[in-house]
């Protein structure tokens, strides 16, 4: 079943833009068809070479870029069909081409830039007076991978340090690839400064490869791995439980000792203290509500990354971005993420470095 579905998806992704831009207007049909056919054949080959066991970074860069570009052209070709009511095929093709090219260029800029700072105040009624105003710098989904982003990572770290946080959190999906291959890109994370704690929990992409190795490596960089565990931070007599759980896909990886386990993460914690939980996927909020967690921070969604993909993400997750309330006590903050996965594009879903300011009232 997988091969027929894949063929249908490829036919739609490449076929609709081909029909909109080449066949319907009848302009440069032969060379246009050759270009689309060549792309159709090249794309799955590059994705296979880049994301199979061979994991060739150059192939991954080509395949991922093609995926982002063809998605933009497909989405706007689909919308362009509505214009046929008012315009001829040549005009529609021109409009779709211009919009798609502009969005690909803009989306590339948005993906490569240092993320903007998103400032959010979160009221936690159980927070003690001594921790009122505590600053939490949240990054997630850095996805260090085929593109060497060591300089970008260093700039992100500089922004985080300028925020002067009390707590720094990396909410998972640190990299695509092994520790050995991505160590130079992750190295700047050692320079993050936070007065009370620096904590990290795994995302689903760690479980495509070396989750335990990344937990161990982050510890060498000075980050506390919250591998189904918690720690307590204190300021001026007030305490906060910082807990973290593995990604919800961890159990399926069959990696010994891995699997989201919130009861284990909170074992021994004082139930009267407020809890900030790091859980990569927003849908892990169900367990957080049951456990009476005050605030869960998550990533994973990328805010959709390339419009209109966020509509599909919303089907799978309870939140795509922002602060939401769940149950009587629990709040969820979902970040759009700091980097990008796969296609080096972000369209109508800007990346962010989040500064959460926790307040007691």
Short mmCIF file of C-alpha atoms in Angstrom, two decimals:
data_model
loop_
_atom_site.label_atom_id
_atom_site.label_comp_id
_atom_site.label_asym_id
_atom_site.label_seq_id
_atom_site.Cartn_x
_atom_site.Cartn_y
_atom_site.Cartn_z
CA UNK A 1 0.00 0.00 0.00
CA UNK A 2 2.83 2.43 0.72
CA UNK A 3 4.16 2.51 -2.85
CA UNK A 4 0.79 3.30 -4.50
CA UNK A 5 0.12 6.04 -1.94
CA UNK A 6 3.60 7.50 -2.51
CA UNK A 7 3.08 7.50 -6.27
CA UNK A 8 -0.27 9.27 -5.93
CA UNK A 9 1.23 11.90 -3.62
CA UNK A 10 4.15 12.52 -5.99
CA UNK A 11 1.79 12.74 -8.94
CA UNK A 12 -0.29 15.39 -7.16
CA UNK A 13 2.65 17.36 -5.80
CA UNK A 14 4.34 17.68 -9.17
CA UNK A 15 1.35 17.21 -11.47
CA UNK A 16 -0.80 20.11 -10.30
CA UNK A 17 1.96 22.74 -10.60
CA UNK A 18 2.92 21.26 -13.99
CA UNK A 19 -0.65 21.54 -15.23
CA UNK A 20 -1.08 25.07 -13.81
CA UNK A 21 2.22 26.54 -14.97
CA UNK A 22 2.97 24.60 -18.14
CA UNK A 23 0.16 22.59 -19.72
CA UNK A 24 -2.88 24.82 -19.15
CA UNK A 25 -1.30 28.05 -20.46
CA UNK A 26 0.40 26.09 -23.27
CA UNK A 27 3.66 28.01 -22.91
CA UNK A 28 7.02 26.23 -23.25
CA UNK A 29 5.26 22.91 -22.85
CA UNK A 30 8.15 20.67 -23.91
CA UNK A 31 10.95 22.29 -21.85
CA UNK A 32 8.58 22.82 -18.92
CA UNK A 33 7.54 19.19 -18.98
CA UNK A 34 11.16 18.06 -19.11
CA UNK A 35 11.97 20.20 -16.05
CA UNK A 36 9.06 18.81 -14.05
CA UNK A 37 9.79 15.22 -15.06
CA UNK A 38 13.44 15.60 -14.13
CA UNK A 39 12.44 17.03 -10.74
CA UNK A 40 9.91 14.24 -10.22
CA UNK A 41 12.59 11.60 -10.79
CA UNK A 42 15.34 13.40 -8.85
CA UNK A 43 13.28 14.18 -5.75
CA UNK A 44 12.64 10.65 -4.40
CA UNK A 45 16.23 9.64 -5.19
CA UNK A 46 17.64 12.55 -3.19
CA UNK A 47 15.26 11.91 -0.31
CA UNK A 48 16.25 8.25 -0.23
CA UNK A 49 19.98 8.95 -0.33
CA UNK A 50 19.65 11.77 2.20
CA UNK A 51 17.38 10.11 4.75
CA UNK A 52 18.06 6.39 4.47
CA UNK A 53 20.90 4.65 6.29
CA UNK A 54 23.37 6.27 3.93
CA UNK A 55 22.30 9.71 5.19
CA UNK A 56 24.24 11.74 2.65
CA UNK A 57 23.97 15.35 3.77
CA UNK A 58 24.35 16.79 0.27
CA UNK A 59 21.49 14.64 -1.02
CA UNK A 60 19.37 15.57 2.00
CA UNK A 61 19.93 19.27 1.34
CA UNK A 62 18.78 18.89 -2.27
CA UNK A 63 15.80 16.67 -1.46
CA UNK A 64 14.62 18.77 1.49
CA UNK A 65 14.83 21.97 -0.56
CA UNK A 66 12.89 20.39 -3.40
CA UNK A 67 10.22 19.27 -0.94
CA UNK A 68 9.74 22.80 0.38
CA UNK A 69 9.69 24.38 -3.08
CA UNK A 70 7.24 21.90 -4.59
CA UNK A 71 4.95 22.18 -1.55
CA UNK A 72 4.73 25.96 -2.02
CA UNK A 73 4.08 25.59 -5.75
CA UNK A 74 1.49 22.87 -5.10
CA UNK A 75 -0.39 24.89 -2.46
CA UNK A 76 -0.58 28.01 -4.57
CA UNK A 77 -1.39 26.06 -7.74
CA UNK A 78 -4.35 24.60 -5.85
CA UNK A 79 -5.48 28.06 -4.78
CA UNK A 80 -4.84 29.32 -8.29
CA UNK A 81 -7.58 27.11 -9.65
CA UNK A 82 -10.08 29.50 -8.07
CA UNK A 83 -8.77 32.29 -10.30
CA UNK A 84 -9.85 30.50 -13.46
CA UNK A 85 -13.33 31.90 -12.81
CA UNK A 86 -12.00 35.41 -13.52
CA UNK A 87 -8.78 35.03 -15.53
CA UNK A 88 -7.36 32.97 -18.38
CA UNK A 89 -4.82 30.20 -17.80
CA UNK A 90 -1.82 32.34 -18.73
CA UNK A 91 -2.71 34.99 -16.15
CA UNK A 92 -3.31 32.35 -13.49
CA UNK A 93 0.06 30.74 -14.28
CA UNK A 94 1.84 34.08 -13.99
CA UNK A 95 0.16 34.92 -10.66
CA UNK A 96 0.94 31.47 -9.20
CA UNK A 97 4.55 31.62 -10.41
CA UNK A 98 5.22 35.09 -8.96
CA UNK A 99 3.60 34.36 -5.61
CA UNK A 100 5.37 31.00 -5.28
CA UNK A 101 8.81 32.38 -6.15
CA UNK A 102 8.39 35.30 -3.74
CA UNK A 103 7.26 32.98 -0.93
CA UNK A 104 10.13 30.55 -1.52
CA UNK A 105 12.67 33.39 -1.32
CA UNK A 106 11.00 34.96 1.71
CA UNK A 107 10.54 31.58 3.37
CA UNK A 108 14.22 30.80 2.95
CA UNK A 109 15.14 34.09 4.60
CA UNK A 110 12.75 33.41 7.47
CA UNK A 111 14.19 29.94 8.04
CA UNK A 112 17.81 31.05 8.01
CA UNK A 113 17.47 34.15 10.17
CA UNK A 114 18.05 34.29 13.90
CA UNK A 115 14.55 33.84 15.37
CA UNK A 116 12.57 36.72 16.75
CA UNK A 117 11.96 36.92 20.48
CA UNK A 118 8.45 36.03 21.60
CA UNK A 119 7.65 37.40 25.08
CA UNK A 120 4.79 35.80 27.01
CA UNK A 121 3.62 36.32 30.59
CA UNK A 122 2.20 33.20 32.24
CA UNK A 123 0.23 33.45 35.47
CA UNK A 124 0.75 30.46 37.78
CA UNK A 125 -1.38 30.99 40.88
CA UNK A 126 0.61 28.48 42.96
CA UNK A 127 3.93 30.19 42.25
CA UNK A 128 5.63 31.47 45.40
CA UNK A 129 6.46 35.17 45.80
CA UNK A 130 10.20 34.50 45.62
CA UNK A 131 9.85 33.15 42.07
CA UNK A 132 7.43 35.80 40.88
CA UNK A 133 8.85 37.21 37.64
CA UNK A 134 11.21 34.28 37.02
CA UNK A 135 12.35 34.30 33.38
CA UNK A 136 12.32 31.11 31.29
CA UNK A 137 14.09 31.10 27.91
CA UNK A 138 12.59 28.38 25.72
CA UNK A 139 14.13 27.00 22.54
CA UNK A 140 13.07 23.87 20.68
CA UNK A 141 13.32 22.05 17.37
CA UNK A 142 16.77 23.32 16.45
CA UNK A 143 17.09 20.34 14.07
CA UNK A 144 20.81 20.71 13.53
CA UNK A 145 21.33 18.70 10.37
CA UNK A 146 22.53 18.57 6.77
CA UNK A 147 23.03 22.33 6.61
CA UNK A 148 25.93 23.36 8.84
CA UNK A 149 24.28 25.76 11.30
CA UNK A 150 27.03 26.16 13.88
CA UNK A 151 27.23 29.95 13.35
CA UNK A 152 23.44 30.25 13.49
CA UNK A 153 23.40 28.21 16.73
CA UNK A 154 26.01 30.53 18.24
CA UNK A 155 23.85 33.54 17.38
CA UNK A 156 20.80 31.87 18.96
CA UNK A 157 22.81 31.27 22.13
CA UNK A 158 23.87 34.92 22.17
CA UNK A 159 20.22 36.02 22.01
CA UNK A 160 19.27 33.62 24.81
CA UNK A 161 22.07 34.96 27.01
CA UNK A 162 21.03 38.55 26.29
CA UNK A 163 17.61 37.67 27.71
CA UNK A 164 19.38 36.93 31.01
CA UNK A 165 17.16 33.95 31.87
CA UNK A 166 16.77 32.26 35.23
CA UNK A 167 15.89 28.99 33.52
CA UNK A 168 16.81 27.79 30.01
CA UNK A 169 14.88 24.98 28.35
CA UNK A 170 15.49 23.00 25.17
CA UNK A 171 12.26 21.14 24.45
CA UNK A 172 13.63 18.52 22.08
CA UNK A 173 14.45 17.71 18.45
CA UNK A 174 17.93 19.06 18.93
CA UNK A 175 19.34 17.50 15.78
CA UNK A 176 18.82 15.21 12.81
CA UNK A 177 21.78 12.89 12.85
CA UNK A 178 24.19 11.31 15.27
CA UNK A 179 26.06 13.09 18.02
CA UNK A 180 29.32 12.44 16.20
CA UNK A 181 28.06 14.17 13.03
CA UNK A 182 26.35 17.12 14.74
CA UNK A 183 28.72 17.83 17.66
CA UNK A 184 30.25 20.97 16.04
CA UNK A 185 26.80 22.44 15.42
CA UNK A 186 25.61 21.69 18.97
CA UNK A 187 28.79 22.98 20.63
CA UNK A 188 27.54 26.57 21.16
CA UNK A 189 24.82 25.25 23.50
CA UNK A 190 27.54 24.85 26.13
CA UNK A 191 27.69 28.64 26.36
CA UNK A 192 24.05 29.16 27.38
CA UNK A 193 23.83 30.86 30.78
CA UNK A 194 20.93 30.53 33.23
CA UNK A 195 20.99 31.34 36.94
CA UNK A 196 18.83 28.48 38.22
CA UNK A 197 18.88 25.65 35.66
CA UNK A 198 19.42 24.55 32.05
CA UNK A 199 17.22 21.56 31.20
CA UNK A 200 16.60 19.39 28.14
CA UNK A 201 14.08 16.70 27.18
CA UNK A 202 14.03 14.52 24.09
CA UNK A 203 11.90 15.03 21.02
CA UNK A 204 10.72 12.48 18.50
CA UNK A 205 13.68 13.04 16.17
CA UNK A 206 16.14 11.88 18.81
CA UNK A 207 14.39 8.52 18.60
CA UNK A 208 15.18 8.21 14.92
CA UNK A 209 18.76 7.66 16.01
CA UNK A 210 20.70 8.20 19.22
CA UNK A 211 18.37 9.48 21.94
CA UNK A 212 20.49 8.30 24.86
CA UNK A 213 23.64 9.62 23.22
CA UNK A 214 22.03 13.05 22.90
CA UNK A 215 20.93 12.99 26.53
CA UNK A 216 24.48 12.14 27.55
CA UNK A 217 25.99 14.74 25.24
CA UNK A 218 23.74 17.53 26.47
CA UNK A 219 24.85 16.71 29.98
CA UNK A 220 28.48 17.22 28.93
CA UNK A 221 27.39 20.64 27.58
CA UNK A 222 26.06 21.59 31.00
CA UNK A 223 22.36 20.84 30.49
CA UNK A 224 20.34 18.73 32.94
CA UNK A 225 18.67 15.89 31.00
CA UNK A 226 15.08 15.53 32.20
CA UNK A 227 14.76 11.88 31.18
CA UNK A 228 11.53 11.11 33.07
CA UNK A 229 12.83 12.95 36.11
CA UNK A 230 12.59 16.28 37.87
CA UNK A 231 14.64 18.75 39.80
CA UNK A 232 13.62 21.58 42.11
CA UNK A 233 14.76 25.17 41.69
CA UNK A 234 14.52 27.71 44.47
CA UNK A 235 14.75 31.48 44.79
CA UNK A 236 14.09 33.56 47.88
CA UNK A 237 12.45 30.62 49.63
CA UNK A 238 10.04 29.77 46.80
CA UNK A 239 10.36 26.48 44.92
CA UNK A 240 9.39 25.22 41.47
CA UNK A 241 9.46 21.63 40.20
CA UNK A 242 11.09 21.37 36.77
CA UNK A 243 10.09 18.02 35.28
CA UNK A 244 10.62 16.42 31.90
CA UNK A 245 9.42 13.34 30.07
CA UNK A 246 10.59 11.48 26.99
CA UNK A 247 8.79 12.09 23.75
CA UNK A 248 5.59 10.10 23.29
CA UNK A 249 7.27 8.06 20.50
CA UNK A 250 10.06 6.88 22.81
CA UNK A 251 8.40 3.61 23.83
CA UNK A 252 8.02 2.58 20.19
CA UNK A 253 11.78 2.96 19.71
CA UNK A 254 12.28 0.01 22.09
CA UNK A 255 15.31 1.76 23.51
CA UNK A 256 15.81 0.28 27.00
CA UNK A 257 14.65 2.60 29.76
CA UNK A 258 12.91 5.02 27.39
CA UNK A 259 9.23 5.90 27.16
CA UNK A 260 7.25 8.87 28.43
CA UNK A 261 6.58 8.27 32.12
CA UNK A 262 5.15 11.28 33.94
CA UNK A 263 4.47 9.47 37.26
CA UNK A 264 8.14 8.49 37.35
CA UNK A 265 9.19 12.04 36.44
CA UNK A 266 7.19 13.47 39.34
CA UNK A 267 8.00 10.72 41.83
CA UNK A 268 9.04 12.22 45.15
CA UNK A 269 8.05 15.77 44.21
CA UNK A 270 6.22 17.86 46.80
CA UNK A 271 2.61 17.97 45.55
CA UNK A 272 2.13 21.43 47.00
CA UNK A 273 4.74 22.92 44.64
CA UNK A 274 3.96 24.26 41.17
CA UNK A 275 5.21 22.11 38.28
CA UNK A 276 6.69 23.20 34.96
CA UNK A 277 6.80 20.20 32.62
CA UNK A 278 8.93 19.87 29.47
CA UNK A 279 7.20 17.51 27.02
CA UNK A 280 8.06 17.74 23.34
CA UNK A 281 4.63 17.17 21.83
CA UNK A 282 1.58 19.27 22.76
CA UNK A 283 -0.63 16.14 22.78
CA UNK A 284 1.24 15.02 25.91
CA UNK A 285 -0.91 17.61 27.70
CA UNK A 286 -3.49 14.91 28.50
CA UNK A 287 -1.16 13.28 31.03
CA UNK A 288 -0.11 16.68 32.34
CA UNK A 289 -3.71 17.63 33.11
CA UNK A 290 -4.27 14.33 34.93
CA UNK A 291 -1.15 14.94 37.03
CA UNK A 292 -2.11 18.52 37.93
CA UNK A 293 0.85 20.11 36.14
CA UNK A 294 0.71 23.91 36.18
CA UNK A 295 2.51 24.62 32.90
CA UNK A 296 3.68 22.37 30.08
CA UNK A 297 6.06 23.71 27.43
CA UNK A 298 6.23 21.95 24.07
CA UNK A 299 7.51 22.30 20.53
CA UNK A 300 7.16 19.82 17.67
CA UNK A 301 4.57 21.65 15.56
CA UNK A 302 6.85 24.35 14.06
CA UNK A 303 3.66 26.37 13.80
CA UNK A 304 3.07 24.42 10.60
CA UNK A 305 6.40 25.71 9.16
CA UNK A 306 5.11 26.10 5.59
CA UNK A 307 1.56 27.40 5.13
CA UNK A 308 -1.01 25.83 4.89
CA UNK A 309 0.51 22.75 6.55
CA UNK A 310 -0.62 23.98 9.98
CA UNK A 311 -4.15 22.78 9.17
CA UNK A 312 -2.83 19.21 9.02
CA UNK A 313 -0.82 19.69 12.23
CA UNK A 314 -3.95 20.87 14.01
CA UNK A 315 -5.62 17.54 13.26
CA UNK A 316 -2.88 15.73 15.19
CA UNK A 317 -2.11 18.18 17.99
CA UNK A 318 -4.30 20.13 20.46
CA UNK A 319 -2.28 23.30 19.86
CA UNK A 320 -0.14 24.58 16.99
CA UNK A 321 1.24 27.68 18.71
CA UNK A 322 0.76 29.87 21.73
CA UNK A 323 -0.60 29.70 25.27
CA UNK A 324 -3.70 27.59 25.85
CA UNK A 325 -5.64 26.40 28.91
CA UNK A 326 -6.45 22.75 29.57
CA UNK A 327 -8.50 21.56 32.51
CA UNK A 328 -8.85 23.59 35.69
CA UNK A 329 -5.16 24.21 36.34
CA UNK A 330 -2.91 23.26 33.44
CA UNK A 331 -1.62 25.65 30.81
CA UNK A 332 0.29 24.72 27.66
CA UNK A 333 2.73 26.87 25.76
CA UNK A 334 3.57 25.58 22.30
CA UNK A 335 6.51 27.24 20.59
CA UNK A 336 6.80 27.45 16.82
CA UNK A 337 10.36 26.22 17.28
CA UNK A 338 13.75 27.80 16.84
CA UNK A 339 14.98 26.06 13.71
CA UNK A 340 13.30 24.09 10.94
CA UNK A 341 12.91 20.49 9.89
CA UNK A 342 13.76 19.36 6.38
CA UNK A 343 12.87 22.12 3.90
CA UNK A 344 14.86 25.28 4.74
CA UNK A 345 11.70 27.36 4.48
CA UNK A 346 9.27 28.99 6.88
CA UNK A 347 6.15 30.52 5.33
CA UNK A 348 3.68 32.35 7.62
CA UNK A 349 5.14 30.42 10.58
CA UNK A 350 8.13 32.40 11.89
CA UNK A 351 10.62 30.76 14.20
CA UNK A 352 10.96 32.01 17.76
CA UNK A 353 13.04 32.19 20.88
CA UNK A 354 10.49 32.40 23.66
CA UNK A 355 10.86 34.31 26.90
CA UNK A 356 8.23 33.14 29.37
CA UNK A 357 7.86 35.29 32.47
CA UNK A 358 6.15 33.37 35.26
CA UNK A 359 3.97 35.38 37.60
CA UNK A 360 2.07 34.42 40.70
CA UNK A 361 -0.86 36.69 39.90
#
